[in-house]
């Protein structure tokens, strides 16, 4: 009888220990999710600050036609920086095409890459990008100080940089537009009640 009581006590102790362990794991998962949720498109880095005038540069597309970046125009611009050797870049191409179709009336999507032309041509064929504006060359990436890929920058039709950052998913791409609509430089500022004053702050990467 005493052995049964001791056994039950031990089982209850084990159950309580497991419950506390699960609660601790749930808490850690919540903290991790909070840290990772705004990652990617919401990481600010060097270069022009969100809210300032976007750098103005003109570069030729793959067919030799000039493309203006950062100049006022009839539509906003989404610059998508990619590489044929970047697997995540390739995985995001369907989402980029979808955004281009959904917002065709207000948004011009420009693909920006650099490197071997044969590799670029193979990427274009594989993902059926023949009809898009595709720039190959270092000028734009250097002007916007792009260090990691895939990267995106959203410029409004007045030529103001509205959002920028690394993009690793469709959610990160959508967050660029969310920060624009919320009037904040980053989603972090929105979550903490801060307003965009046209100056970026470094975020941990």
PDB file of C-alpha atoms in Angstrom:
ATOM      1  CA  UNK A   1       0.000   0.000   0.000  1.00  0.00           C
ATOM      2  CA  UNK A   2       2.783   2.392   0.959  1.00  0.00           C
ATOM      3  CA  UNK A   3       4.593   1.498  -2.267  1.00  0.00           C
ATOM      4  CA  UNK A   4       1.518   2.427  -4.275  1.00  0.00           C
ATOM      5  CA  UNK A   5       1.250   5.791  -2.507  1.00  0.00           C
ATOM      6  CA  UNK A   6       4.939   6.499  -3.112  1.00  0.00           C
ATOM      7  CA  UNK A   7       4.510   5.474  -6.727  1.00  0.00           C
ATOM      8  CA  UNK A   8       1.556   7.838  -7.183  1.00  0.00           C
ATOM      9  CA  UNK A   9       3.483  10.703  -5.564  1.00  0.00           C
ATOM     10  CA  UNK A  10       6.424  10.111  -7.896  1.00  0.00           C
ATOM     11  CA  UNK A  11       4.107  10.022 -10.915  1.00  0.00           C
ATOM     12  CA  UNK A  12       2.512  13.324  -9.888  1.00  0.00           C
ATOM     13  CA  UNK A  13       5.935  14.886  -9.393  1.00  0.00           C
ATOM     14  CA  UNK A  14       6.975  13.669 -12.832  1.00  0.00           C
ATOM     15  CA  UNK A  15       3.768  15.031 -14.358  1.00  0.00           C
ATOM     16  CA  UNK A  16       4.323  18.438 -12.744  1.00  0.00           C
ATOM     17  CA  UNK A  17       7.914  18.484 -13.953  1.00  0.00           C
ATOM     18  CA  UNK A  18       6.787  17.686 -17.494  1.00  0.00           C
ATOM     19  CA  UNK A  19       4.136  20.406 -17.309  1.00  0.00           C
ATOM     20  CA  UNK A  20       6.731  23.008 -16.274  1.00  0.00           C
ATOM     21  CA  UNK A  21       9.079  21.789 -19.009  1.00  0.00           C
ATOM     22  CA  UNK A  22       6.346  22.134 -21.640  1.00  0.00           C
ATOM     23  CA  UNK A  23       5.462  25.623 -20.369  1.00  0.00           C
ATOM     24  CA  UNK A  24       9.112  26.600 -20.607  1.00  0.00           C
ATOM     25  CA  UNK A  25       9.361  25.277 -24.164  1.00  0.00           C
ATOM     26  CA  UNK A  26       6.196  27.092 -25.197  1.00  0.00           C
ATOM     27  CA  UNK A  27       7.586  30.318 -23.765  1.00  0.00           C
ATOM     28  CA  UNK A  28      10.891  29.879 -25.591  1.00  0.00           C
ATOM     29  CA  UNK A  29       9.081  29.137 -28.853  1.00  0.00           C
ATOM     30  CA  UNK A  30       7.058  32.323 -28.387  1.00  0.00           C
ATOM     31  CA  UNK A  31      10.217  34.359 -27.792  1.00  0.00           C
ATOM     32  CA  UNK A  32      11.881  32.798 -30.843  1.00  0.00           C
ATOM     33  CA  UNK A  33       8.829  33.486 -32.997  1.00  0.00           C
ATOM     34  CA  UNK A  34       8.755  37.111 -31.854  1.00  0.00           C
ATOM     35  CA  UNK A  35      12.392  37.485 -32.795  1.00  0.00           C
ATOM     36  CA  UNK A  36      12.103  35.785 -36.163  1.00  0.00           C
ATOM     37  CA  UNK A  37       8.714  37.122 -37.290  1.00  0.00           C
ATOM     38  CA  UNK A  38      10.057  40.456 -38.566  1.00  0.00           C
ATOM     39  CA  UNK A  39      13.311  39.025 -39.894  1.00  0.00           C
ATOM     40  CA  UNK A  40      14.260  39.420 -43.507  1.00  0.00           C
ATOM     41  CA  UNK A  41      12.449  42.331 -45.083  1.00  0.00           C
ATOM     42  CA  UNK A  42      12.546  44.244 -41.826  1.00  0.00           C
ATOM     43  CA  UNK A  43      16.292  44.157 -41.253  1.00  0.00           C
ATOM     44  CA  UNK A  44      17.672  47.617 -41.856  1.00  0.00           C
ATOM     45  CA  UNK A  45      21.246  48.046 -43.003  1.00  0.00           C
ATOM     46  CA  UNK A  46      23.605  50.565 -44.530  1.00  0.00           C
ATOM     47  CA  UNK A  47      22.533  52.803 -47.376  1.00  0.00           C
ATOM     48  CA  UNK A  48      19.864  55.442 -47.745  1.00  0.00           C
ATOM     49  CA  UNK A  49      17.353  55.659 -44.888  1.00  0.00           C
ATOM     50  CA  UNK A  50      13.742  54.643 -45.324  1.00  0.00           C
ATOM     51  CA  UNK A  51      11.695  57.810 -45.767  1.00  0.00           C
ATOM     52  CA  UNK A  52      14.451  59.628 -47.656  1.00  0.00           C
ATOM     53  CA  UNK A  53      14.689  60.168 -51.394  1.00  0.00           C
ATOM     54  CA  UNK A  54      15.809  56.964 -53.110  1.00  0.00           C
ATOM     55  CA  UNK A  55      19.182  57.087 -54.892  1.00  0.00           C
ATOM     56  CA  UNK A  56      18.739  57.987 -58.540  1.00  0.00           C
ATOM     57  CA  UNK A  57      20.504  55.796 -61.052  1.00  0.00           C
ATOM     58  CA  UNK A  58      19.945  54.727 -64.656  1.00  0.00           C
ATOM     59  CA  UNK A  59      21.013  51.317 -65.919  1.00  0.00           C
ATOM     60  CA  UNK A  60      20.368  49.317 -69.075  1.00  0.00           C
ATOM     61  CA  UNK A  61      18.119  46.284 -68.959  1.00  0.00           C
ATOM     62  CA  UNK A  62      19.221  43.013 -70.547  1.00  0.00           C
ATOM     63  CA  UNK A  63      17.991  44.280 -73.920  1.00  0.00           C
ATOM     64  CA  UNK A  64      19.952  47.536 -73.704  1.00  0.00           C
ATOM     65  CA  UNK A  65      16.980  49.758 -72.831  1.00  0.00           C
ATOM     66  CA  UNK A  66      17.524  52.387 -70.088  1.00  0.00           C
ATOM     67  CA  UNK A  67      15.726  51.867 -66.788  1.00  0.00           C
ATOM     68  CA  UNK A  68      15.430  54.698 -64.252  1.00  0.00           C
ATOM     69  CA  UNK A  69      15.575  53.920 -60.546  1.00  0.00           C
ATOM     70  CA  UNK A  70      14.484  56.339 -57.827  1.00  0.00           C
ATOM     71  CA  UNK A  71      13.016  58.965 -60.159  1.00  0.00           C
ATOM     72  CA  UNK A  72       9.422  60.203 -59.744  1.00  0.00           C
ATOM     73  CA  UNK A  73       7.054  58.392 -62.090  1.00  0.00           C
ATOM     74  CA  UNK A  74       3.524  57.188 -62.664  1.00  0.00           C
ATOM     75  CA  UNK A  75       4.021  54.015 -60.597  1.00  0.00           C
ATOM     76  CA  UNK A  76       5.846  52.850 -57.506  1.00  0.00           C
ATOM     77  CA  UNK A  77       8.843  50.558 -58.033  1.00  0.00           C
ATOM     78  CA  UNK A  78       9.693  47.252 -56.384  1.00  0.00           C
ATOM     79  CA  UNK A  79      13.345  46.383 -56.922  1.00  0.00           C
ATOM     80  CA  UNK A  80      14.073  42.689 -56.465  1.00  0.00           C
ATOM     81  CA  UNK A  81      17.787  41.899 -56.221  1.00  0.00           C
ATOM     82  CA  UNK A  82      18.593  38.296 -57.109  1.00  0.00           C
ATOM     83  CA  UNK A  83      21.249  35.955 -58.442  1.00  0.00           C
ATOM     84  CA  UNK A  84      21.142  32.763 -60.561  1.00  0.00           C
ATOM     85  CA  UNK A  85      23.169  31.047 -57.820  1.00  0.00           C
ATOM     86  CA  UNK A  86      20.736  31.986 -55.023  1.00  0.00           C
ATOM     87  CA  UNK A  87      18.194  29.181 -54.321  1.00  0.00           C
ATOM     88  CA  UNK A  88      15.967  31.383 -52.129  1.00  0.00           C
ATOM     89  CA  UNK A  89      15.871  34.023 -54.873  1.00  0.00           C
ATOM     90  CA  UNK A  90      14.550  31.408 -57.295  1.00  0.00           C
ATOM     91  CA  UNK A  91      11.956  30.143 -54.821  1.00  0.00           C
ATOM     92  CA  UNK A  92      10.559  33.684 -54.483  1.00  0.00           C
ATOM     93  CA  UNK A  93      10.125  34.306 -58.208  1.00  0.00           C
ATOM     94  CA  UNK A  94       6.522  32.978 -58.353  1.00  0.00           C
ATOM     95  CA  UNK A  95       5.609  35.308 -55.474  1.00  0.00           C
ATOM     96  CA  UNK A  96       7.257  38.260 -57.222  1.00  0.00           C
ATOM     97  CA  UNK A  97       5.349  37.511 -60.416  1.00  0.00           C
ATOM     98  CA  UNK A  98       2.127  37.256 -58.412  1.00  0.00           C
ATOM     99  CA  UNK A  99       2.740  40.645 -56.775  1.00  0.00           C
ATOM    100  CA  UNK A 100       3.507  42.165 -60.173  1.00  0.00           C
ATOM    101  CA  UNK A 101       0.172  40.901 -61.545  1.00  0.00           C
ATOM    102  CA  UNK A 102      -1.862  41.888 -58.482  1.00  0.00           C
ATOM    103  CA  UNK A 103      -0.482  45.436 -58.372  1.00  0.00           C
ATOM    104  CA  UNK A 104       0.164  46.069 -62.049  1.00  0.00           C
ATOM    105  CA  UNK A 105      -1.873  49.276 -61.978  1.00  0.00           C
ATOM    106  CA  UNK A 106       0.312  50.928 -59.353  1.00  0.00           C
ATOM    107  CA  UNK A 107       3.593  49.032 -59.230  1.00  0.00           C
ATOM    108  CA  UNK A 108       6.512  48.399 -61.577  1.00  0.00           C
ATOM    109  CA  UNK A 109       8.614  45.390 -60.609  1.00  0.00           C
ATOM    110  CA  UNK A 110      12.251  45.477 -61.713  1.00  0.00           C
ATOM    111  CA  UNK A 111      14.555  42.462 -61.368  1.00  0.00           C
ATOM    112  CA  UNK A 112      18.184  43.390 -60.693  1.00  0.00           C
ATOM    113  CA  UNK A 113      21.072  40.948 -60.955  1.00  0.00           C
ATOM    114  CA  UNK A 114      24.754  40.756 -61.824  1.00  0.00           C
ATOM    115  CA  UNK A 115      27.199  38.205 -63.145  1.00  0.00           C
ATOM    116  CA  UNK A 116      27.487  35.704 -65.968  1.00  0.00           C
ATOM    117  CA  UNK A 117      25.058  36.436 -68.805  1.00  0.00           C
ATOM    118  CA  UNK A 118      24.622  32.771 -69.730  1.00  0.00           C
ATOM    119  CA  UNK A 119      23.536  31.994 -66.174  1.00  0.00           C
ATOM    120  CA  UNK A 120      21.153  34.954 -66.261  1.00  0.00           C
ATOM    121  CA  UNK A 121      19.690  33.768 -69.569  1.00  0.00           C
ATOM    122  CA  UNK A 122      19.183  30.250 -68.169  1.00  0.00           C
ATOM    123  CA  UNK A 123      17.373  31.664 -65.124  1.00  0.00           C
ATOM    124  CA  UNK A 124      15.156  33.814 -67.329  1.00  0.00           C
ATOM    125  CA  UNK A 125      14.238  30.841 -69.524  1.00  0.00           C
ATOM    126  CA  UNK A 126      13.618  28.489 -66.603  1.00  0.00           C
ATOM    127  CA  UNK A 127      11.312  30.901 -64.786  1.00  0.00           C
ATOM    128  CA  UNK A 128       9.727  32.481 -67.880  1.00  0.00           C
ATOM    129  CA  UNK A 129      10.939  36.002 -67.166  1.00  0.00           C
ATOM    130  CA  UNK A 130      11.280  37.051 -70.798  1.00  0.00           C
ATOM    131  CA  UNK A 131       8.570  39.691 -70.439  1.00  0.00           C
ATOM    132  CA  UNK A 132       9.854  41.378 -67.259  1.00  0.00           C
ATOM    133  CA  UNK A 133      12.201  44.328 -66.784  1.00  0.00           C
ATOM    134  CA  UNK A 134      15.486  42.601 -65.942  1.00  0.00           C
ATOM    135  CA  UNK A 135      18.687  44.567 -65.339  1.00  0.00           C
ATOM    136  CA  UNK A 136      22.081  42.854 -65.303  1.00  0.00           C
ATOM    137  CA  UNK A 137      24.977  44.898 -63.966  1.00  0.00           C
ATOM    138  CA  UNK A 138      26.587  46.181 -60.758  1.00  0.00           C
ATOM    139  CA  UNK A 139      25.409  49.806 -60.911  1.00  0.00           C
ATOM    140  CA  UNK A 140      22.104  49.506 -59.076  1.00  0.00           C
ATOM    141  CA  UNK A 141      23.327  47.094 -56.399  1.00  0.00           C
ATOM    142  CA  UNK A 142      26.331  49.306 -55.661  1.00  0.00           C
ATOM    143  CA  UNK A 143      24.198  52.444 -55.543  1.00  0.00           C
ATOM    144  CA  UNK A 144      21.732  50.872 -53.112  1.00  0.00           C
ATOM    145  CA  UNK A 145      24.575  49.142 -51.195  1.00  0.00           C
ATOM    146  CA  UNK A 146      23.123  45.653 -51.419  1.00  0.00           C
ATOM    147  CA  UNK A 147      25.230  43.161 -49.480  1.00  0.00           C
ATOM    148  CA  UNK A 148      22.984  40.082 -49.172  1.00  0.00           C
ATOM    149  CA  UNK A 149      20.383  38.332 -51.307  1.00  0.00           C
ATOM    150  CA  UNK A 150      17.517  38.065 -51.886  1.00  0.00           C
ATOM    151  CA  UNK A 151      16.849  41.736 -51.231  1.00  0.00           C
ATOM    152  CA  UNK A 152      14.012  44.077 -52.102  1.00  0.00           C
ATOM    153  CA  UNK A 153      13.412  47.816 -52.013  1.00  0.00           C
ATOM    154  CA  UNK A 154      10.086  49.605 -52.388  1.00  0.00           C
ATOM    155  CA  UNK A 155      10.128  53.119 -53.871  1.00  0.00           C
ATOM    156  CA  UNK A 156       6.942  55.173 -54.148  1.00  0.00           C
ATOM    157  CA  UNK A 157       6.013  57.097 -57.289  1.00  0.00           C
ATOM    158  CA  UNK A 158       7.416  60.307 -55.805  1.00  0.00           C
ATOM    159  CA  UNK A 159      10.849  58.672 -55.601  1.00  0.00           C
ATOM    160  CA  UNK A 160      10.891  58.090 -51.832  1.00  0.00           C
ATOM    161  CA  UNK A 161      12.313  54.878 -50.410  1.00  0.00           C
ATOM    162  CA  UNK A 162       9.414  53.382 -48.421  1.00  0.00           C
ATOM    163  CA  UNK A 163      10.773  49.996 -47.312  1.00  0.00           C
ATOM    164  CA  UNK A 164      13.750  47.732 -47.861  1.00  0.00           C
ATOM    165  CA  UNK A 165      15.354  44.577 -46.547  1.00  0.00           C
ATOM    166  CA  UNK A 166      16.258  40.937 -46.951  1.00  0.00           C
ATOM    167  CA  UNK A 167      13.336  38.825 -48.144  1.00  0.00           C
ATOM    168  CA  UNK A 168      13.236  35.089 -47.487  1.00  0.00           C
ATOM    169  CA  UNK A 169       9.510  34.426 -47.961  1.00  0.00           C
ATOM    170  CA  UNK A 170       6.283  35.788 -49.442  1.00  0.00           C
ATOM    171  CA  UNK A 171       5.474  37.094 -45.952  1.00  0.00           C
ATOM    172  CA  UNK A 172       8.644  39.177 -45.976  1.00  0.00           C
ATOM    173  CA  UNK A 173       7.718  40.611 -49.359  1.00  0.00           C
ATOM    174  CA  UNK A 174       4.222  41.458 -48.136  1.00  0.00           C
ATOM    175  CA  UNK A 175       5.723  43.132 -45.066  1.00  0.00           C
ATOM    176  CA  UNK A 176       7.353  45.726 -47.318  1.00  0.00           C
ATOM    177  CA  UNK A 177       3.904  46.906 -48.347  1.00  0.00           C
ATOM    178  CA  UNK A 178       2.573  46.650 -44.795  1.00  0.00           C
ATOM    179  CA  UNK A 179       5.267  49.003 -43.477  1.00  0.00           C
ATOM    180  CA  UNK A 180       4.478  51.399 -46.321  1.00  0.00           C
ATOM    181  CA  UNK A 181       0.764  51.401 -45.493  1.00  0.00           C
ATOM    182  CA  UNK A 182       1.420  51.720 -41.750  1.00  0.00           C
ATOM    183  CA  UNK A 183       3.604  54.772 -42.258  1.00  0.00           C
ATOM    184  CA  UNK A 184       6.519  53.207 -40.371  1.00  0.00           C
ATOM    185  CA  UNK A 185      10.069  52.521 -41.473  1.00  0.00           C
ATOM    186  CA  UNK A 186       9.896  48.988 -40.092  1.00  0.00           C
ATOM    187  CA  UNK A 187       7.362  46.642 -38.574  1.00  0.00           C
ATOM    188  CA  UNK A 188       9.381  46.810 -35.344  1.00  0.00           C
ATOM    189  CA  UNK A 189       8.576  50.535 -35.102  1.00  0.00           C
ATOM    190  CA  UNK A 190       4.882  49.822 -35.618  1.00  0.00           C
ATOM    191  CA  UNK A 191       4.834  47.106 -32.950  1.00  0.00           C
ATOM    192  CA  UNK A 192       6.549  49.440 -30.471  1.00  0.00           C
ATOM    193  CA  UNK A 193       4.397  52.437 -31.355  1.00  0.00           C
ATOM    194  CA  UNK A 194       7.190  54.391 -32.997  1.00  0.00           C
ATOM    195  CA  UNK A 195       6.784  56.640 -36.025  1.00  0.00           C
ATOM    196  CA  UNK A 196       9.033  56.823 -39.049  1.00  0.00           C
ATOM    197  CA  UNK A 197      11.056  60.014 -39.213  1.00  0.00           C
ATOM    198  CA  UNK A 198      13.001  59.100 -42.317  1.00  0.00           C
ATOM    199  CA  UNK A 199      15.967  57.689 -40.385  1.00  0.00           C
ATOM    200  CA  UNK A 200      16.759  53.997 -40.122  1.00  0.00           C
ATOM    201  CA  UNK A 201      18.259  52.189 -37.166  1.00  0.00           C
ATOM    202  CA  UNK A 202      20.412  49.101 -37.351  1.00  0.00           C
ATOM    203  CA  UNK A 203      18.734  45.837 -36.462  1.00  0.00           C
ATOM    204  CA  UNK A 204      20.443  42.693 -35.347  1.00  0.00           C
ATOM    205  CA  UNK A 205      21.005  40.216 -38.106  1.00  0.00           C
TER     206      UNK A 205
END
